[in-house]
CSV table of C-alpha atoms and ligand atoms in Angstrom, one decimal:
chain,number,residue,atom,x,y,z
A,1,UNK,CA,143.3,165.9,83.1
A,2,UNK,CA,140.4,168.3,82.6
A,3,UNK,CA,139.2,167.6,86.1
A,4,UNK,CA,141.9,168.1,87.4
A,5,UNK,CA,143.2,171.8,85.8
A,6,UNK,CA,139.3,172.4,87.0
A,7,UNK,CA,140.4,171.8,90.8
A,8,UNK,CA,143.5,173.7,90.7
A,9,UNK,CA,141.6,176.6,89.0
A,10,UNK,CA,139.2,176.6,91.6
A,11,UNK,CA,141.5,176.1,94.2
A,12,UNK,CA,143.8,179.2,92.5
A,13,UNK,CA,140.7,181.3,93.2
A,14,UNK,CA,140.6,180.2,96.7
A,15,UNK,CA,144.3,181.0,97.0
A,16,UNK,CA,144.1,184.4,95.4
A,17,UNK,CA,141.2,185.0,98.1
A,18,UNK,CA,143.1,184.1,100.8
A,19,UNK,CA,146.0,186.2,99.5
A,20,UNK,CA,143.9,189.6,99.2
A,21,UNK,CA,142.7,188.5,102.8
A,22,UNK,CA,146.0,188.1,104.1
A,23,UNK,CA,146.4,191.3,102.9
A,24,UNK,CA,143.7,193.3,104.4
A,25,UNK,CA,143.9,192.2,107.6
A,26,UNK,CA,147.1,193.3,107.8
A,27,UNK,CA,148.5,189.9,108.1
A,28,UNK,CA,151.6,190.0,105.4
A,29,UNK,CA,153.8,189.8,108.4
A,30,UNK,CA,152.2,187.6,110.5
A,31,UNK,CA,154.9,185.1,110.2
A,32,UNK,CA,158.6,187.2,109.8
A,33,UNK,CA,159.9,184.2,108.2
A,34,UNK,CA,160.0,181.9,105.5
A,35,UNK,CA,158.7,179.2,104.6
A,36,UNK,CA,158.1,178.4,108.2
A,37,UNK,CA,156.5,180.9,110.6
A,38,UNK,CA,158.4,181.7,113.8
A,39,UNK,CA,161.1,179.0,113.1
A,40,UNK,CA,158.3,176.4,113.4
A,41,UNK,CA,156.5,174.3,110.5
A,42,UNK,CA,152.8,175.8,111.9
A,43,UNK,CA,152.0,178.4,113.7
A,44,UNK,CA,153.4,177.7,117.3
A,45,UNK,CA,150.7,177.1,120.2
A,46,UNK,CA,152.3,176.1,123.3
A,47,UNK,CA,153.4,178.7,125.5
A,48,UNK,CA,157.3,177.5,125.2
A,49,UNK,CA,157.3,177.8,121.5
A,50,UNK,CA,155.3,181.0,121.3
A,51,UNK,CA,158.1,182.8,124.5
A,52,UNK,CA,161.0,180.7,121.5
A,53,UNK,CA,159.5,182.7,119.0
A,54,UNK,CA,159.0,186.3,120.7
A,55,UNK,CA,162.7,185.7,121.7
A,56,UNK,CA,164.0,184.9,118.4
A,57,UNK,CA,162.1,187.7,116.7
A,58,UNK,CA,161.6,190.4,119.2
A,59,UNK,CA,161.1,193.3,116.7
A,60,UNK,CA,157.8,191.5,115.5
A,61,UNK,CA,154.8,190.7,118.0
A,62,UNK,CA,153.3,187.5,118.1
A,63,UNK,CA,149.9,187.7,116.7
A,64,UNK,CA,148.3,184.4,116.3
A,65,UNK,CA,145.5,185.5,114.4
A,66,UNK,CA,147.7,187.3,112.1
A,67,UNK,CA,150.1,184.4,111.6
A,68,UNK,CA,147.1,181.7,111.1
A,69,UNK,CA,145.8,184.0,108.1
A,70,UNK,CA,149.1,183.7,106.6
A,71,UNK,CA,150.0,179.9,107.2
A,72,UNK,CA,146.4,179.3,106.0
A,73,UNK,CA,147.3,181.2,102.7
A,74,UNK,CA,150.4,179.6,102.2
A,75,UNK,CA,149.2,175.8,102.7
A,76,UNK,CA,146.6,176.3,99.8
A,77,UNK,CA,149.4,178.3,98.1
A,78,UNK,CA,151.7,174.7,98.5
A,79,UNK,CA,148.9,172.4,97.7
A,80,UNK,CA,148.2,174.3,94.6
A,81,UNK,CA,152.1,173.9,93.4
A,82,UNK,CA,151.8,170.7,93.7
A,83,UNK,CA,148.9,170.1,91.7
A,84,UNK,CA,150.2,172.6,89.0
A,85,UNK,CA,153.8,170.1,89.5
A,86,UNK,CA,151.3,166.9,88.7
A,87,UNK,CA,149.5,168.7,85.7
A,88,UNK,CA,153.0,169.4,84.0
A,89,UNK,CA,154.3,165.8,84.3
A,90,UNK,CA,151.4,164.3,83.3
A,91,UNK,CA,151.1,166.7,80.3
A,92,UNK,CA,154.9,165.5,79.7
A,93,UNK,CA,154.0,162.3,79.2
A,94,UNK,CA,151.1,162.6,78.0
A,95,UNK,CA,150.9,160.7,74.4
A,96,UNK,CA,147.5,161.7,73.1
A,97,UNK,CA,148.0,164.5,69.8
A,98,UNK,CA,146.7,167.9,70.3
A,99,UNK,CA,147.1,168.3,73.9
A,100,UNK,CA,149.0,171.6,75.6
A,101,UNK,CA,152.7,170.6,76.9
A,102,UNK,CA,154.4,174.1,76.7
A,103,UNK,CA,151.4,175.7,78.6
A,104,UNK,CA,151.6,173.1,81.5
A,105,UNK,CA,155.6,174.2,81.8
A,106,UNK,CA,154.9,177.5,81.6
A,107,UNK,CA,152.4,177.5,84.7
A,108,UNK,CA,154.8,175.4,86.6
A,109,UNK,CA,157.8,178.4,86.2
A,110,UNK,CA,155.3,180.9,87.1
A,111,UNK,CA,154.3,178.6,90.3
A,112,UNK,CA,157.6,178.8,91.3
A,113,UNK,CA,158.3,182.4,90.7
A,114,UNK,CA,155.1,182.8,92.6
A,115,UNK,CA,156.6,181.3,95.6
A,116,UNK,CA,159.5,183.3,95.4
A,117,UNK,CA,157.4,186.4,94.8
A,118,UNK,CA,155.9,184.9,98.1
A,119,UNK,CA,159.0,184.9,100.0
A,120,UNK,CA,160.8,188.4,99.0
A,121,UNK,CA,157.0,189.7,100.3
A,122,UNK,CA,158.2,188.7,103.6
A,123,UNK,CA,162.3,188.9,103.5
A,124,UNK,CA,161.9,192.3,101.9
A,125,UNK,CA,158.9,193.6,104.7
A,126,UNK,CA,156.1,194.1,102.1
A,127,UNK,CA,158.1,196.4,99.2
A,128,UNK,CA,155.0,197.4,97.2
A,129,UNK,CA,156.8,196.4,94.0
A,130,UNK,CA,157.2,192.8,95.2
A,131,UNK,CA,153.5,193.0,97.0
A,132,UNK,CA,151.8,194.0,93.9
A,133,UNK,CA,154.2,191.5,91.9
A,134,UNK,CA,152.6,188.8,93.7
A,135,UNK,CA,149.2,189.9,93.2
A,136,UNK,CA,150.0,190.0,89.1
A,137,UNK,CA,151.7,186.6,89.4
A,138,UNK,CA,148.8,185.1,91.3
A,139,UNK,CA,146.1,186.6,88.5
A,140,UNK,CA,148.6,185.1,85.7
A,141,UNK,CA,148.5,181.7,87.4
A,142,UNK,CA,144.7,181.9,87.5
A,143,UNK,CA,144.5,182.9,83.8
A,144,UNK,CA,146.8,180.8,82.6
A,145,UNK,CA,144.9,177.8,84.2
A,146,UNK,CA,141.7,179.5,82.7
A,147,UNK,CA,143.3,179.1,79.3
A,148,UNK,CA,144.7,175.6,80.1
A,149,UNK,CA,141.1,175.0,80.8
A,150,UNK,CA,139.5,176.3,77.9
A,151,UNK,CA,142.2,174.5,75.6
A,152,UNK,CA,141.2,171.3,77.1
A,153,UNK,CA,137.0,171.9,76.1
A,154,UNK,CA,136.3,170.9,73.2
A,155,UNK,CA,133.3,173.6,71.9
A,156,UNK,CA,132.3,175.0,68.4
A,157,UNK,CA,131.2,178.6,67.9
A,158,UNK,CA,128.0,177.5,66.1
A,159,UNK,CA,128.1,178.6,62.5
A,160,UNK,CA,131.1,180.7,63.0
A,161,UNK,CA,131.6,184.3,63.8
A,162,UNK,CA,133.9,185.8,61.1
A,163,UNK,CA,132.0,188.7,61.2
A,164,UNK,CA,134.1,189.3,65.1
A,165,UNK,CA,137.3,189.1,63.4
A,166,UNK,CA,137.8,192.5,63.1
A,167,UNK,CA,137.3,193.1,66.4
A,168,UNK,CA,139.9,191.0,67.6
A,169,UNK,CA,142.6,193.0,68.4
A,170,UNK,CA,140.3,195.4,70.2
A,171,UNK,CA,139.7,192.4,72.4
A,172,UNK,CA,143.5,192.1,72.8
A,173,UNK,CA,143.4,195.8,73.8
A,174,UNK,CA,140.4,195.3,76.6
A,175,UNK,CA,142.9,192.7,78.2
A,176,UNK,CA,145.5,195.2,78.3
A,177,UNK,CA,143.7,197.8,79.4
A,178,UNK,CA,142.1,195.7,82.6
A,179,UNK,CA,146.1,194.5,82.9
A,180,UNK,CA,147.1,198.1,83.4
A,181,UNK,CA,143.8,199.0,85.8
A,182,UNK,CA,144.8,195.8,88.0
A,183,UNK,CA,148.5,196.7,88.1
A,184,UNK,CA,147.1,200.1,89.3
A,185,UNK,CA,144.6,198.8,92.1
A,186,UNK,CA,147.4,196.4,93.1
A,187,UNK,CA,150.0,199.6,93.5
A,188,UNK,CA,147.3,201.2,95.5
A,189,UNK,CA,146.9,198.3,98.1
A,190,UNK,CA,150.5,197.5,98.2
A,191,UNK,CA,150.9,201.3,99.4
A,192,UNK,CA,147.8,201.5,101.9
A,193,UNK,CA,146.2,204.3,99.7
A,194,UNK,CA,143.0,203.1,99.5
A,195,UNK,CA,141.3,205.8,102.1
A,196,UNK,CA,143.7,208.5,100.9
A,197,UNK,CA,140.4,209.7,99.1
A,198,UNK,CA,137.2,209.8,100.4
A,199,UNK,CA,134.9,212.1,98.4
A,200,UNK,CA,133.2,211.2,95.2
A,201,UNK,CA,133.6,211.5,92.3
A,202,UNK,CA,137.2,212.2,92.6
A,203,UNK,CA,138.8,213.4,95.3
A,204,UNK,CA,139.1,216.0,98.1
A,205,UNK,CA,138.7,219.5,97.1
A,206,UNK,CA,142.4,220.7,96.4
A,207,UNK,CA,143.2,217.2,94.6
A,208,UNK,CA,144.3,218.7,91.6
A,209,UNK,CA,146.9,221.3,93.6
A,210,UNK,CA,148.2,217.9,95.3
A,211,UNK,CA,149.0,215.5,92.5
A,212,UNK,CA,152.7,214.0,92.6
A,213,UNK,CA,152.9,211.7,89.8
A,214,UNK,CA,156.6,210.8,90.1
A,215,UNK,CA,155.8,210.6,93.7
A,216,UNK,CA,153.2,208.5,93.6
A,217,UNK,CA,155.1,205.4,91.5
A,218,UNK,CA,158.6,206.1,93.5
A,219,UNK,CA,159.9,203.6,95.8
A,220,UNK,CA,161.1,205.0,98.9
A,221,UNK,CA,163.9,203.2,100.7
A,222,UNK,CA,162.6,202.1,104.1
A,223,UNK,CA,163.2,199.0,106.4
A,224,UNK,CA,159.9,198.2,107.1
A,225,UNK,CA,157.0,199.0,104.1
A,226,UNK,CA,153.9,198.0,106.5
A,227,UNK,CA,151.3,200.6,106.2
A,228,UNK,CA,153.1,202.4,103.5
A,229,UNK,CA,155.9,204.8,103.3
A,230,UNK,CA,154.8,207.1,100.9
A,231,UNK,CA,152.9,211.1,101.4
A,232,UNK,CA,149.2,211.8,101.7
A,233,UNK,CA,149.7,213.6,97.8
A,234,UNK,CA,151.7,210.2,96.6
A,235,UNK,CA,149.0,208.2,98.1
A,236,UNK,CA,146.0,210.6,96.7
A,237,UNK,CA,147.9,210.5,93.0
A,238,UNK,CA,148.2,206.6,93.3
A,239,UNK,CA,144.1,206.6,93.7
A,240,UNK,CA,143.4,209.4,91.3
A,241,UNK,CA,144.9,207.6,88.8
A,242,UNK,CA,143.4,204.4,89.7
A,243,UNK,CA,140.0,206.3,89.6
A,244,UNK,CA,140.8,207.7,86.3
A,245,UNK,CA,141.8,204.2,85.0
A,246,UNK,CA,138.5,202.4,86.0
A,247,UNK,CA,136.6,205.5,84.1
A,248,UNK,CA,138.6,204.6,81.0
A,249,UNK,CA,138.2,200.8,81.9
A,250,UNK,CA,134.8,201.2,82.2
A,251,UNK,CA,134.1,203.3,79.0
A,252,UNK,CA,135.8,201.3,76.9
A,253,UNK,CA,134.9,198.0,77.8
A,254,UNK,CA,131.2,199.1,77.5
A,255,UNK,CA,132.1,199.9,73.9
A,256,UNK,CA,133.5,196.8,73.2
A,257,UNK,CA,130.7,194.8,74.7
A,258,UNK,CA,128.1,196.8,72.7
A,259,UNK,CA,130.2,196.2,69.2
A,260,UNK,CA,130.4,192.4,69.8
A,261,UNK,CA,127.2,192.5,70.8
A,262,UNK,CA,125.7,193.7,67.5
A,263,UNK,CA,127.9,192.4,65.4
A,264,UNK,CA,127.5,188.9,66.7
A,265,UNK,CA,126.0,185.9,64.9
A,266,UNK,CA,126.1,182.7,68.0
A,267,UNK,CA,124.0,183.0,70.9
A,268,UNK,CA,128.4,183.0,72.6
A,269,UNK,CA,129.1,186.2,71.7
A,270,UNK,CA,126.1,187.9,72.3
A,271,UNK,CA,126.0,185.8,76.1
A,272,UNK,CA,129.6,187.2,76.7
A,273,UNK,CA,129.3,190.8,76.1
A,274,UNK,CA,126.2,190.8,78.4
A,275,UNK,CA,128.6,188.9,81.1
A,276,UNK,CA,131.2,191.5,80.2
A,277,UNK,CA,128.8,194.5,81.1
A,278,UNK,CA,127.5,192.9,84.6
A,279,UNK,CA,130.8,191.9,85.4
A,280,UNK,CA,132.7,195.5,85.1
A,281,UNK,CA,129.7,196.7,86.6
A,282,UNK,CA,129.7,194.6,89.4
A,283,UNK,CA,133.9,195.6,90.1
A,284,UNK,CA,132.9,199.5,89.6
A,285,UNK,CA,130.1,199.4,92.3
A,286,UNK,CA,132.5,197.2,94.4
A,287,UNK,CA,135.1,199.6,94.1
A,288,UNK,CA,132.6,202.9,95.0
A,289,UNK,CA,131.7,200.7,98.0
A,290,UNK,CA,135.2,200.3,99.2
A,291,UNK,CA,135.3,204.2,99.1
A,292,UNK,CA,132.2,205.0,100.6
A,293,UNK,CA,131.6,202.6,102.9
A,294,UNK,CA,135.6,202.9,104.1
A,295,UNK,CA,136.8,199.6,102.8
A,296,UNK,CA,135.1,197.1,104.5
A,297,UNK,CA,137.1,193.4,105.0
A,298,UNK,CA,134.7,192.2,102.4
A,299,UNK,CA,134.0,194.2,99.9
A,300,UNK,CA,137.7,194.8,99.4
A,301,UNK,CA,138.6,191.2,99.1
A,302,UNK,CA,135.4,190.9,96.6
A,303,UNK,CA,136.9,193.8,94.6
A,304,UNK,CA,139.9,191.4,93.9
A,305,UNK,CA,137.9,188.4,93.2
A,306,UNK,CA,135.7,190.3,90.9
A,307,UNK,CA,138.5,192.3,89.3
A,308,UNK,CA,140.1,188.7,88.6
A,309,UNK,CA,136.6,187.5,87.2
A,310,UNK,CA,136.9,190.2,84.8
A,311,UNK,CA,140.5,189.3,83.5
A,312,UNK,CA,139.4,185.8,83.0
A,313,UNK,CA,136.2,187.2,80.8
A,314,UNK,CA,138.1,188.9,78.9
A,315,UNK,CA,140.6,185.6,78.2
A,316,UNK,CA,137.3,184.0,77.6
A,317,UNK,CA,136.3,186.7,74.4
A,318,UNK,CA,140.0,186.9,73.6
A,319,UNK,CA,140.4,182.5,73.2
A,320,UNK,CA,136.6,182.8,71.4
A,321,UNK,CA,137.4,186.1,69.0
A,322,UNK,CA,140.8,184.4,67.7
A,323,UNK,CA,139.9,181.4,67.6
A,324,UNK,CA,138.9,179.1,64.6
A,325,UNK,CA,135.8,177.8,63.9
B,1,HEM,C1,136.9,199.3,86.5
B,1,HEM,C2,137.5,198.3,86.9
B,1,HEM,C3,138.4,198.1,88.2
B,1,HEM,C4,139.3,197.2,88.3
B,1,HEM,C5,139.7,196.1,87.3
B,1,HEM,C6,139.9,197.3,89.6
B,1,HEM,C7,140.9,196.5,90.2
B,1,HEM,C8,141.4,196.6,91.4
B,1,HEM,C9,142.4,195.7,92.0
B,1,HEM,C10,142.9,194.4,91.3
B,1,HEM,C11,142.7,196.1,93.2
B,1,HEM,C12,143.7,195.5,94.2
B,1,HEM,C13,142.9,194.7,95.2
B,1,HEM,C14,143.8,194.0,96.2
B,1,HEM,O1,145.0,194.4,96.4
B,1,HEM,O2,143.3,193.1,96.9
B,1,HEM,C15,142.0,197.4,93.4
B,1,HEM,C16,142.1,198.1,94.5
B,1,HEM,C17,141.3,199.2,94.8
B,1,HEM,N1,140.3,199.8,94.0
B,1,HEM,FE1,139.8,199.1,92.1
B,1,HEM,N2,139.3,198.4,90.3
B,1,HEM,C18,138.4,198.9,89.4
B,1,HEM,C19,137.6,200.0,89.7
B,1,HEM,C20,137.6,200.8,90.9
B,1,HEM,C21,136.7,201.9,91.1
B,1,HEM,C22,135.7,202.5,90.2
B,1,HEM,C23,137.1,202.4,92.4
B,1,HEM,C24,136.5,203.5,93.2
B,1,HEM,C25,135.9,204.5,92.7
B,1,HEM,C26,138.1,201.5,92.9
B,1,HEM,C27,138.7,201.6,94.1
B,1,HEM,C28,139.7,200.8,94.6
B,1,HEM,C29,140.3,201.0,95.9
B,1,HEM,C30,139.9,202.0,97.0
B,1,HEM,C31,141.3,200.0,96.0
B,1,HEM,C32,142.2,199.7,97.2
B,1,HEM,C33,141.6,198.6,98.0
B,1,HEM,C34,142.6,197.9,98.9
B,1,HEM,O3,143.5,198.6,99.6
B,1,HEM,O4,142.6,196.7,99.0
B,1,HEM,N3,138.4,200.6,91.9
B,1,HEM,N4,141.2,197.6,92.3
């Protein structure tokens, strides 16, 4: 069973890859429909289906790059139901004391809402709210299999850390905080913001004359969201704030890192804080990059990959800080 949450952890990180990447290559459209793509099961390759689809949806190009990025995404996307579907019957059944069976359910309703997250991305032509919904529902899959993984190891703290205990629920609100800072990268992707400032360490000279804050986390009505439907000011406010966010990220979990760090008595604690510090500052400089070097393919999927790595740390001191010894 362990093996096998394992796999469909690692295979969540592969599909939360391929998701940002569908993403930034503009490929969130690629197929028009759903599940299939073009009214076909795969993308369609001989001339006769490819003029069949063109005819049946004239309003939307036929790229195949574009739609091989997002069948690609959405075959890992189904393989990985399907082992989350095998984990939660097997945990159902499973006879052996002590082992997780709500945790297995849950995973399998957020699976499926994930799918249907997957879907309204498409029906409803990338409404930010539903694209950045599906980036938080693919992190909470992959942290929720972190935590099935972790409840399935056994492993002591070595001699205990009560002395951590009071910083508990300033673990709890590190989580929050990197909940609220990926909620606000996801809002800036979802509405193409991402170059809407290009000058460090904030913005553009009159940024402050320019912010929109009700603007900037509206939601316009529009037909078609592709490339965003909001202002240059909305879109500047969206990345201020994000900005602003990773400074208070940034400053705070430092803090925390240093207070477990000296406070802690295992080898653990002291190992995770220093994880914690090169992990944040791995995702800060990832996140200068995307700015300065005009968000390269690359660096923008690592900033999600990274970003996630730094939710499931912060699981990982969360599970360790509350848990008994
Ligand atoms: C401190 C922790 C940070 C976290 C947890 C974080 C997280 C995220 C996440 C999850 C996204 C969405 C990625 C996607 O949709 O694929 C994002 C987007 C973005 N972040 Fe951050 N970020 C942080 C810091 C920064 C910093 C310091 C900067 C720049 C100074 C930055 C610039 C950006 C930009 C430009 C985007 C949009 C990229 C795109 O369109 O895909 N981030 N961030």
């Amino acid at each position: 069973m362990k093996k096998m949450v394992l796999t469909a952890l690692i295979l969540a990180v592969v599909v939360v890859a391929l998701g940002a990447f569908t993403r930034l290559t503009d490929a969130g459209l690629g197929c028009p429909d759903w599940p299939g793509c073009y009214g076909f099961l795969s993308v369609p390759k001989q001339d006769a289906h490819i003029e069949q689809a063109v005819q049946a949806f004239p309003e939307r190009p036929f790229e195949a790059h574009k739609a091989w990025n997002e069948m690609i995404h959405r075959y890992f996307a189904g393989a990985l139901g399907l082992l989350i579907l095998i984990i939660a019957l097997r945990s159902l059944f499973n006879s052996q004391p002590n082992r997780p069976k709500k945790l297995p359910l849950v995973l399998l309703c957020l699976v499926i809402f994930q799918a249907l997250l997957g879907m309204w991305t498409v029906t409803m032509k990338l409404q930010p709210i539903v694209v950045m919904g599906h980036l938080l529902g693919g992190f909470t899959v992959l942290s929720c299999l972190f935590l099935l993984y972790l409840r399935l190891t056994n492993y002591r703290i070595p001699g205990g850390d009560a002395n951590l205990r009071p910083l508990a629920r300033y673990g709890v609100l590190g989580m929050l905080i990197v909940i609220v800072q990926i909620a606000l990268g996801g809002w800036v992707s979802a509405n193409y913001a991402a170059l809407a400032c290009t000058q460090l360490p904030v913005c553009e000279a009159d940024w402050v004359q320019r912010l929109d804050f009700a603007g900037a986390f509206s939601i316009g009505e529009a037909d078609d969201y592709e490339f965003g439907t909001h202002s240059y000011a909305e879109r500047m406010t969206m990345h201020v704030v994000h900005r602003f966010g990773a400074l208070i990220t940034f400053l705070y979990l430092c803090w925390l890192a240093i207070r477990i760090y000296a406070r802690a008595s295992s080898a653990l604690f002291r190992q995770l804080s220093v994880i914690l510090v090169l992990v944040l500052g791995l995702q800060v400089a990832l996140g200068v990059s995307n700015v300065v070097f005009s968000l390269p393919l690359w660096v923008a999927v690592a900033h999600n990959i990274v970003g996630a790595s730094l939710l499931l740390v912060l699981i990982m001191i969360n599970y360790s800080l509350f848990r008994k010894t």
